[in-house]
XYZ file of C-alpha atoms in Angstrom:
539
model
C -48.553 -19.026 -4.677
C -46.653 -21.103 -7.388
C -44.492 -19.596 -9.914
C -43.976 -20.630 -13.449
C -41.241 -19.366 -16.010
C -41.552 -19.613 -19.740
C -38.211 -19.244 -21.754
C -37.389 -20.352 -25.148
C -33.966 -21.658 -26.884
C -32.746 -22.134 -30.739
C -34.533 -19.309 -32.725
C -37.059 -16.090 -31.620
C -40.715 -16.318 -33.076
C -41.398 -19.588 -31.386
C -44.600 -19.003 -29.691
C -44.138 -18.280 -25.707
C -45.941 -15.603 -25.545
C -48.726 -18.685 -27.189
C -48.033 -21.072 -24.983
C -47.424 -19.133 -21.789
C -51.287 -17.511 -22.707
C -52.637 -21.042 -23.436
C -51.236 -22.544 -20.195
C -53.432 -19.428 -18.583
C -55.958 -20.403 -20.576
C -56.061 -23.922 -18.672
C -55.204 -23.009 -15.210
C -57.495 -21.027 -15.668
C -60.704 -23.099 -16.225
C -59.216 -26.038 -14.140
C -60.260 -22.625 -11.286
C -56.776 -20.791 -10.461
C -56.428 -17.378 -10.501
C -54.062 -16.112 -12.715
C -50.785 -13.962 -13.453
C -49.024 -12.914 -16.327
C -46.043 -11.442 -16.716
C -43.297 -10.705 -19.607
C -39.372 -10.443 -18.758
C -38.041 -8.608 -22.151
C -33.266 -7.594 -21.560
C -33.756 -5.318 -24.398
C -32.884 -1.298 -22.930
C -36.143 0.270 -24.102
C -37.689 1.420 -21.195
C -40.687 -0.095 -22.786
C -41.259 -0.362 -26.636
C -43.423 2.312 -27.146
C -40.429 4.179 -28.804
C -39.320 0.659 -31.240
C -40.259 1.188 -34.559
C -43.414 -1.478 -35.894
C -40.527 -3.274 -38.169
C -38.439 -3.948 -35.573
C -41.164 -4.773 -32.509
C -44.467 -5.313 -34.220
C -47.313 -4.217 -32.104
C -47.387 -1.674 -28.986
C -50.089 -3.415 -26.249
C -51.813 0.053 -24.230
C -52.813 -1.721 -21.197
C -55.746 0.486 -18.519
C -52.926 2.381 -16.931
C -51.011 3.514 -19.786
C -48.353 1.176 -19.769
C -47.040 1.073 -23.089
C -46.726 -3.292 -23.564
C -44.641 -5.988 -25.716
C -47.073 -7.323 -28.219
C -47.545 -10.563 -25.853
C -49.530 -9.457 -23.220
C -52.049 -8.724 -25.852
C -52.606 -12.506 -25.419
C -52.165 -12.644 -21.847
C -55.337 -10.351 -21.675
C -57.164 -12.203 -24.500
C -56.749 -15.742 -23.623
C -56.931 -15.342 -20.249
C -59.590 -12.964 -17.518
C -56.505 -10.913 -16.001
C -56.193 -7.510 -15.882
C -52.634 -6.097 -17.048
C -51.047 -3.483 -15.551
C -47.108 -1.527 -16.126
C -46.019 -4.301 -13.257
C -46.233 -7.063 -15.458
C -43.791 -6.058 -18.308
C -40.420 -5.271 -17.277
C -37.408 -4.159 -19.288
C -33.320 -4.497 -18.751
C -33.473 -0.583 -19.632
C -36.540 -0.001 -16.540
C -33.994 -2.208 -14.255
C -30.796 -0.796 -14.900
C -32.613 2.785 -14.523
C -34.031 2.021 -11.321
C -30.418 -0.019 -9.333
C -28.581 3.479 -11.419
C -31.459 6.466 -9.071
C -31.052 3.407 -6.246
C -27.112 4.064 -6.034
C -27.711 7.771 -7.180
C -29.032 7.969 -4.113
C -27.397 6.159 -2.357
C -29.086 3.296 -0.795
C -26.680 0.577 -1.959
C -24.261 2.041 1.496
C -21.100 2.700 -0.833
C -20.941 -0.983 -1.905
C -19.537 -1.589 -5.394
C -22.772 -1.772 -7.601
C -23.329 -5.592 -9.680
C -25.133 -7.840 -11.921
C -25.559 -10.196 -9.127
C -27.303 -9.542 -7.005
C -28.202 -5.949 -7.529
C -29.166 -6.349 -11.346
C -30.967 -9.568 -10.293
C -32.773 -8.579 -6.665
C -33.812 -6.282 -8.727
C -35.714 -8.950 -11.245
C -36.602 -10.999 -8.589
C -38.844 -8.172 -6.788
C -40.528 -7.727 -9.635
C -41.788 -11.745 -9.591
C -42.301 -10.938 -5.099
C -44.136 -6.821 -6.234
C -47.052 -8.339 -8.415
C -47.755 -11.774 -6.473
C -48.412 -9.242 -3.526
C -50.131 -6.328 -5.579
C -51.918 -9.033 -7.471
C -52.942 -11.679 -5.289
C -53.540 -15.074 -7.169
C -52.942 -18.924 -7.088
C -50.357 -18.966 -10.444
C -47.987 -16.496 -11.817
C -46.510 -16.852 -15.095
C -43.705 -15.320 -16.406
C -42.341 -15.174 -20.178
C -38.382 -14.026 -19.722
C -38.235 -12.788 -23.937
C -35.247 -13.419 -25.675
C -34.007 -17.454 -26.827
C -30.789 -18.986 -24.411
C -27.729 -17.933 -25.366
C -28.785 -14.427 -25.530
C -26.276 -12.118 -23.485
C -28.704 -9.305 -23.141
C -30.801 -12.144 -21.321
C -28.382 -13.826 -18.802
C -28.774 -11.526 -15.899
C -33.118 -12.801 -16.517
C -31.770 -16.316 -16.515
C -29.828 -16.106 -13.103
C -32.259 -14.389 -11.228
C -34.841 -16.909 -11.816
C -32.857 -19.647 -11.134
C -31.703 -18.087 -7.263
C -35.529 -17.108 -6.959
C -36.534 -21.223 -7.811
C -34.173 -22.030 -5.087
C -35.383 -19.308 -2.774
C -38.662 -20.298 -2.968
C -38.421 -24.657 -3.133
C -38.860 -26.895 -4.819
C -42.546 -28.227 -5.463
C -43.142 -23.979 -6.058
C -41.584 -23.194 -9.195
C -41.824 -24.769 -12.808
C -39.657 -24.494 -15.551
C -41.323 -25.008 -18.737
C -39.054 -24.622 -22.068
C -40.179 -23.860 -25.679
C -37.653 -25.225 -28.560
C -37.601 -26.057 -31.432
C -37.793 -29.394 -33.122
C -37.063 -28.952 -37.011
C -38.158 -31.454 -40.182
C -35.405 -32.060 -42.461
C -37.185 -32.755 -45.666
C -33.530 -33.745 -47.417
C -33.490 -36.340 -44.270
C -36.705 -37.363 -44.279
C -36.757 -36.625 -39.930
C -36.757 -34.927 -37.597
C -33.687 -33.667 -36.028
C -33.447 -33.246 -31.723
C -29.684 -32.153 -31.035
C -30.735 -27.958 -31.384
C -33.477 -29.068 -28.890
C -30.194 -30.852 -26.845
C -28.045 -28.546 -27.602
C -30.590 -25.746 -25.864
C -31.285 -27.030 -22.760
C -28.155 -27.864 -22.443
C -26.874 -23.834 -22.684
C -29.869 -23.705 -19.938
C -28.465 -26.179 -17.085
C -24.836 -24.691 -17.292
C -27.661 -21.373 -16.335
C -27.930 -23.933 -13.111
C -31.663 -24.257 -14.507
C -32.950 -28.677 -15.589
C -36.428 -27.800 -17.193
C -39.500 -29.971 -15.888
C -41.240 -29.907 -18.700
C -40.677 -28.936 -22.725
C -42.442 -27.707 -25.355
C -40.883 -28.446 -28.847
C -42.451 -26.641 -32.176
C -42.211 -28.908 -34.320
C -44.347 -28.729 -38.076
C -44.573 -32.965 -37.464
C -46.157 -35.234 -34.733
C -43.464 -36.567 -32.502
C -42.856 -39.930 -32.551
C -42.379 -42.121 -29.801
C -38.121 -42.744 -31.083
C -37.818 -38.646 -30.178
C -39.868 -38.115 -27.305
C -38.050 -41.339 -25.486
C -34.351 -39.081 -27.308
C -35.261 -35.930 -25.810
C -36.211 -37.292 -22.544
C -32.997 -39.054 -22.113
C -30.529 -36.603 -23.292
C -32.569 -33.802 -21.631
C -33.528 -35.552 -18.682
C -37.637 -34.990 -17.911
C -39.486 -37.489 -17.628
C -40.966 -39.023 -21.570
C -44.697 -37.642 -20.714
C -42.818 -33.577 -19.781
C -41.705 -33.972 -24.341
C -44.772 -31.806 -25.543
C -45.355 -31.773 -28.989
C -46.804 -27.931 -29.907
C -47.274 -28.610 -33.781
C -48.563 -26.273 -36.015
C -52.233 -25.591 -36.299
C -54.303 -25.324 -38.863
C -57.019 -22.948 -38.417
C -56.151 -20.167 -35.768
C -53.446 -19.964 -32.565
C -57.110 -20.674 -30.500
C -56.123 -24.331 -30.831
C -54.117 -24.050 -29.182
C -55.036 -24.866 -25.495
C -56.868 -26.992 -26.953
C -53.996 -28.868 -28.095
C -52.089 -28.565 -25.395
C -54.674 -29.951 -22.821
C -54.493 -33.362 -24.964
C -51.339 -33.544 -24.396
C -52.303 -33.586 -21.169
C -50.071 -29.698 -19.907
C -52.283 -28.996 -17.255
C -52.352 -32.492 -15.731
C -48.400 -32.098 -15.536
C -48.373 -28.590 -13.978
C -50.727 -28.866 -11.916
C -49.672 -31.768 -10.169
C -46.238 -30.519 -10.312
C -47.269 -28.032 -8.365
C -49.226 -29.953 -5.843
C -52.125 -27.537 -7.189
C -55.229 -29.643 -6.413
C -58.578 -28.842 -9.437
C -61.317 -30.529 -10.914
C -60.702 -31.527 -14.891
C -60.701 -27.354 -17.500
C -64.924 -27.712 -18.319
C -63.393 -25.733 -22.178
C -67.216 -26.477 -23.565
C -66.872 -22.612 -24.094
C -63.562 -22.064 -25.973
C -63.935 -24.947 -27.885
C -67.522 -23.604 -29.431
C -65.679 -20.560 -29.779
C -62.335 -22.041 -32.115
C -65.443 -24.483 -33.637
C -67.262 -20.976 -34.773
C -63.615 -19.678 -36.053
C -62.858 -22.853 -38.309
C -66.345 -23.110 -39.144
C -68.481 -20.530 -40.242
C -71.183 -20.234 -41.987
C -70.879 -16.587 -44.041
C -67.607 -14.510 -45.002
C -66.572 -11.093 -45.217
C -63.478 -10.092 -47.233
C -62.281 -7.152 -45.208
C -59.511 -4.495 -47.031
C -56.880 -3.083 -43.722
C -54.844 -0.414 -45.514
C -51.730 0.396 -43.693
C -48.316 1.512 -43.685
C -46.971 -1.611 -42.165
C -48.792 -4.063 -44.430
C -46.429 -6.587 -44.140
C -46.040 -7.214 -41.216
C -48.351 -9.676 -39.614
C -47.670 -8.347 -36.013
C -47.991 -4.505 -36.001
C -52.298 -5.045 -37.135
C -51.649 -7.727 -33.804
C -54.804 -6.772 -32.197
C -56.732 -5.368 -35.517
C -56.690 -8.949 -36.973
C -57.551 -11.010 -33.271
C -60.286 -8.648 -32.610
C -61.971 -8.919 -35.871
C -61.759 -12.781 -35.826
C -63.415 -12.928 -32.338
C -67.147 -10.318 -34.260
C -66.276 -13.378 -37.756
C -66.679 -15.720 -34.883
C -69.660 -13.982 -33.316
C -71.035 -13.377 -36.321
C -70.575 -16.820 -37.854
C -68.721 -15.749 -39.819
C -64.972 -16.269 -40.911
C -63.218 -13.152 -42.020
C -61.156 -12.847 -45.149
C -58.689 -10.162 -44.481
C -57.255 -8.805 -47.053
C -53.898 -6.249 -46.435
C -53.394 -3.676 -48.423
C -50.250 -0.966 -48.671
C -51.698 2.543 -48.116
C -48.568 3.158 -50.732
C -49.809 0.832 -53.407
C -53.569 3.057 -52.960
C -51.157 6.000 -53.930
C -49.344 5.251 -56.933
C -53.005 2.539 -58.859
C -55.702 4.784 -57.064
C -58.579 2.683 -54.688
C -59.850 0.911 -57.024
C -57.139 -1.931 -57.748
C -57.353 -2.874 -54.610
C -60.816 -1.539 -53.058
C -63.771 -2.857 -55.472
C -64.881 -6.502 -54.320
C -64.244 -5.468 -50.306
C -66.838 -6.136 -48.075
C -65.879 -4.119 -45.436
C -62.592 -1.355 -45.207
C -60.482 -0.727 -41.839
C -57.739 1.633 -41.702
C -56.053 0.941 -37.921
C -54.008 3.174 -36.310
C -50.100 4.636 -36.505
C -48.349 7.694 -36.961
C -46.399 9.075 -39.565
C -46.945 11.148 -42.819
C -45.967 8.068 -45.259
C -49.338 6.890 -46.628
C -51.700 9.576 -45.704
C -52.854 9.956 -49.162
C -53.926 6.879 -49.909
C -55.205 6.208 -46.267
C -57.367 8.935 -47.276
C -58.334 7.964 -50.995
C -58.995 4.380 -49.131
C -61.467 6.569 -46.809
C -63.193 8.175 -49.532
C -63.907 5.189 -51.120
C -65.770 3.508 -48.776
C -67.870 6.868 -48.134
C -69.021 6.922 -51.797
C -69.798 3.300 -52.190
C -71.275 2.776 -49.295
C -68.801 0.078 -47.539
C -68.752 -0.381 -44.037
C -66.256 0.988 -42.868
C -64.041 1.589 -39.427
C -61.107 3.582 -38.593
C -59.514 3.398 -35.701
C -57.187 5.880 -33.506
C -55.058 7.599 -36.879
C -58.657 6.251 -39.365
C -60.894 8.386 -36.810
C -58.318 11.396 -37.997
C -58.228 10.052 -41.540
C -61.908 10.506 -41.557
C -62.372 13.306 -40.423
C -59.510 15.113 -42.662
C -60.902 13.200 -46.269
C -64.856 14.554 -45.150
C -63.120 18.287 -44.953
C -61.930 17.808 -48.074
C -64.470 15.893 -50.012
C -67.410 16.657 -48.788
C -66.832 20.522 -46.917
C -64.470 21.650 -49.611
C -62.105 22.423 -47.168
C -59.225 22.049 -50.013
C -55.550 21.019 -47.791
C -57.456 20.120 -45.133
C -55.040 17.816 -43.478
C -53.404 17.381 -39.704
C -50.512 19.566 -38.886
C -48.130 16.045 -37.871
C -48.067 15.774 -42.090
C -47.979 18.763 -42.711
C -47.001 21.933 -40.285
C -48.050 24.867 -43.721
C -51.756 23.438 -44.052
C -54.657 26.300 -44.577
C -57.409 23.693 -42.756
C -55.623 21.862 -39.656
C -58.588 19.551 -39.081
C -55.975 17.398 -36.281
C -53.763 19.329 -34.230
C -51.854 18.454 -31.162
C -52.926 18.195 -28.470
C -52.672 21.542 -26.397
C -51.120 18.884 -22.768
C -48.776 18.295 -25.459
C -47.335 20.678 -27.179
C -44.722 20.965 -24.920
C -42.919 17.230 -24.498
C -40.383 16.487 -25.473
C -39.220 13.078 -24.474
C -41.684 10.719 -26.890
C -41.745 7.807 -24.814
C -44.290 7.497 -22.086
C -45.828 10.878 -23.104
C -49.000 10.760 -25.673
C -52.147 10.491 -24.348
C -52.442 6.695 -22.624
C -54.310 5.012 -20.844
C -58.160 3.832 -20.405
C -60.138 7.093 -20.952
C -64.292 7.926 -20.066
C -66.287 8.260 -23.381
C -69.456 9.779 -22.758
C -72.104 8.656 -26.575
C -74.424 10.419 -27.938
C -78.167 9.158 -27.470
C -79.574 7.373 -30.817
C -76.183 7.502 -32.558
C -74.607 4.872 -34.241
C -71.903 3.964 -31.273
C -74.941 4.220 -29.030
C -76.811 1.221 -30.299
C -72.942 -0.540 -30.383
C -72.562 0.149 -26.841
C -75.897 -0.474 -25.336
C -74.450 2.211 -23.252
C -74.668 6.622 -22.383
C -70.760 6.738 -21.046
C -67.509 3.776 -21.714
C -64.438 3.455 -21.075
C -61.536 2.678 -23.500
C -57.584 2.843 -24.037
C -56.197 5.224 -25.593
C -51.958 6.220 -27.428
C -52.659 9.143 -29.429
C -50.754 12.982 -29.483
C -53.338 14.535 -31.777
C -56.825 15.274 -31.420
C -60.192 16.784 -33.741
C -59.554 20.284 -33.580
C -62.707 21.168 -31.996
C -62.565 24.813 -34.250
C -64.394 22.510 -37.234
C -66.686 21.199 -35.301
C -69.236 23.028 -36.488
C -68.041 23.351 -40.027
C -67.958 19.341 -40.042
C -71.500 18.499 -38.399
C -73.187 21.237 -40.194
C -72.188 19.007 -43.018
C -73.746 15.458 -41.866
C -70.848 14.188 -39.834
C -71.750 13.101 -36.336
C -69.610 13.107 -33.087
C -71.036 10.888 -31.149
C -68.670 10.563 -28.648
C -66.830 13.304 -26.886
C -64.760 13.246 -23.043
C -66.528 14.072 -20.650
C -65.923 17.570 -20.725
C -66.540 17.521 -24.903
C -63.964 18.993 -25.066
C -62.070 15.763 -27.001
C -64.111 14.549 -30.082
C -63.742 10.947 -29.417
C -66.191 8.932 -31.629
C -67.017 9.825 -35.274
C -70.374 8.846 -37.378
C -72.000 9.551 -40.926
C -75.450 8.590 -40.745
C -77.385 8.429 -43.065
C -74.436 5.696 -44.127
C -74.513 1.533 -43.386
C -71.996 2.093 -41.291
C -69.424 4.261 -41.010
C -67.942 4.771 -37.704
C -64.842 6.384 -36.373
C -62.569 6.423 -32.863
C -59.850 7.629 -31.535
C -58.904 5.359 -29.358
C -58.060 1.624 -29.943
C -60.828 -0.504 -29.263
C -59.369 -3.834 -30.634
C -57.457 -3.627 -27.150
C -60.529 -5.128 -24.941
C -61.985 -7.791 -27.289
C -61.551 -11.127 -26.420
C -62.051 -14.516 -27.727
C -65.957 -14.734 -26.336
C -66.472 -10.905 -25.554
C -66.124 -9.495 -28.579
C -66.269 -5.674 -29.119
C -69.007 -3.635 -30.275
C -67.884 -1.919 -33.106
C -66.299 -4.555 -34.454
C -69.624 -6.788 -34.010
C -71.207 -3.730 -35.486
C -68.262 -3.321 -38.316
C -68.051 -7.303 -38.809
C -72.060 -7.625 -39.237
C -72.211 -4.972 -41.492
C -70.008 -5.806 -43.311
C -70.938 -9.891 -43.840
C -74.441 -8.014 -44.919
C -72.575 -5.993 -47.963
C -73.560 -7.126 -51.059
C -72.587 -3.973 -52.877
C -76.681 -2.565 -54.031
C -75.356 0.999 -52.743
C -78.544 1.502 -50.283
C -80.830 5.066 -51.633
C -79.437 7.161 -48.361
C -75.882 7.125 -48.800
């Protein structure tokens, strides 16, 4: 087993996760089995209770773990199937250490950051190696060098490198090389200071990834090499890509990153065959068709809040030889000015997941607009609940129909709290989470998309379709085309007379990959691409 640790300095949001994922892609294409993991220094047990404004999207794994959004990059860019083992936070570490102290497992020793906390961090690396196997583990350390909460993690990986020995561990540091427009030049001092801080801790990086807007010339590379004590070929340019994040592995390969990693870690591998990846990137960059799809949400100004949704649309677009132009629409804006101003001219409307009542009436108006104007519609999690509420109100005549999440006094709670959720007190990790089985109705749109009678999908919700209203909604034309195996939970609803109106309770975006787009996203983008504004007579 070989170990790669990816750290970052100067500022956050430099793309450590993307860089780690891209390296994972390259090593996989060389025939290696790659395992990815993320260490986050914050004190939360996991991101499950964090506001999207603080943290962006919560990414859910098969086993129900609520994790950092970088694990979405890991799963999209590689074939690794991750679990709760692959995301460790300070909260988890300190909680485990304190539990062991209370149980007397330290035999009366004074409990300290070193060795008890650092041992717990190292133990997670060993546990992943033991349980998941593979050739290489790539571990990203969240935050930036110098953050006080990140020091135990950096000390732990320093110790780890000493223990496994030279040739088995590689440190990669991602840093900023800013371009100062007034001076007309790139500045290396932030990188020098970042590396100096890392070396104070006892870690000398083997490779430096330089995030930059401009090309690194020979002089800049030489200066970084000299002052940061790395070979000049280990100074890697990571310039902003023009079109798609999926270009990054190709750019890093051009910089010979994977060659250096394999050479240092003594991994004899052939050159990677990136043909299929290049074809995917070309379909993303040079599509034949276009489709304007509106995403109606309440965190719409945040790029990371619906990260997996946007990536799944990109995957589906490439599979359809179509550029998806995403139009971000604030649901509250629709409430204020009406749907026509924001939704007119769109070829598809998607309502993603979310919580709380803010913007819900705008989303309901968007669902109605899509249904009445025959615009392809896709609802995800809360988006399905919104579609059900809209249908109940405006087709079934159930005035005031709503969700108990939004309106405790609604006369028609078509969306209600799941039975097992009624006694839940703690918010973190207590929703219906992870992979669950869904049975599909033969002859339905869902069955046609999946080409299967049974599917498994990842969930994250507390509220569900109220089965007391099943007969009313179905008698008015809404088809429940996916259910739990016992038939009690509605997982997918659709309108068969509509060109494409499908909504699901689960999160299909978490299972979409570049060359394997999710079936519903694929069908939705195809329908949007073929929508030209003329309603069919059956709609």
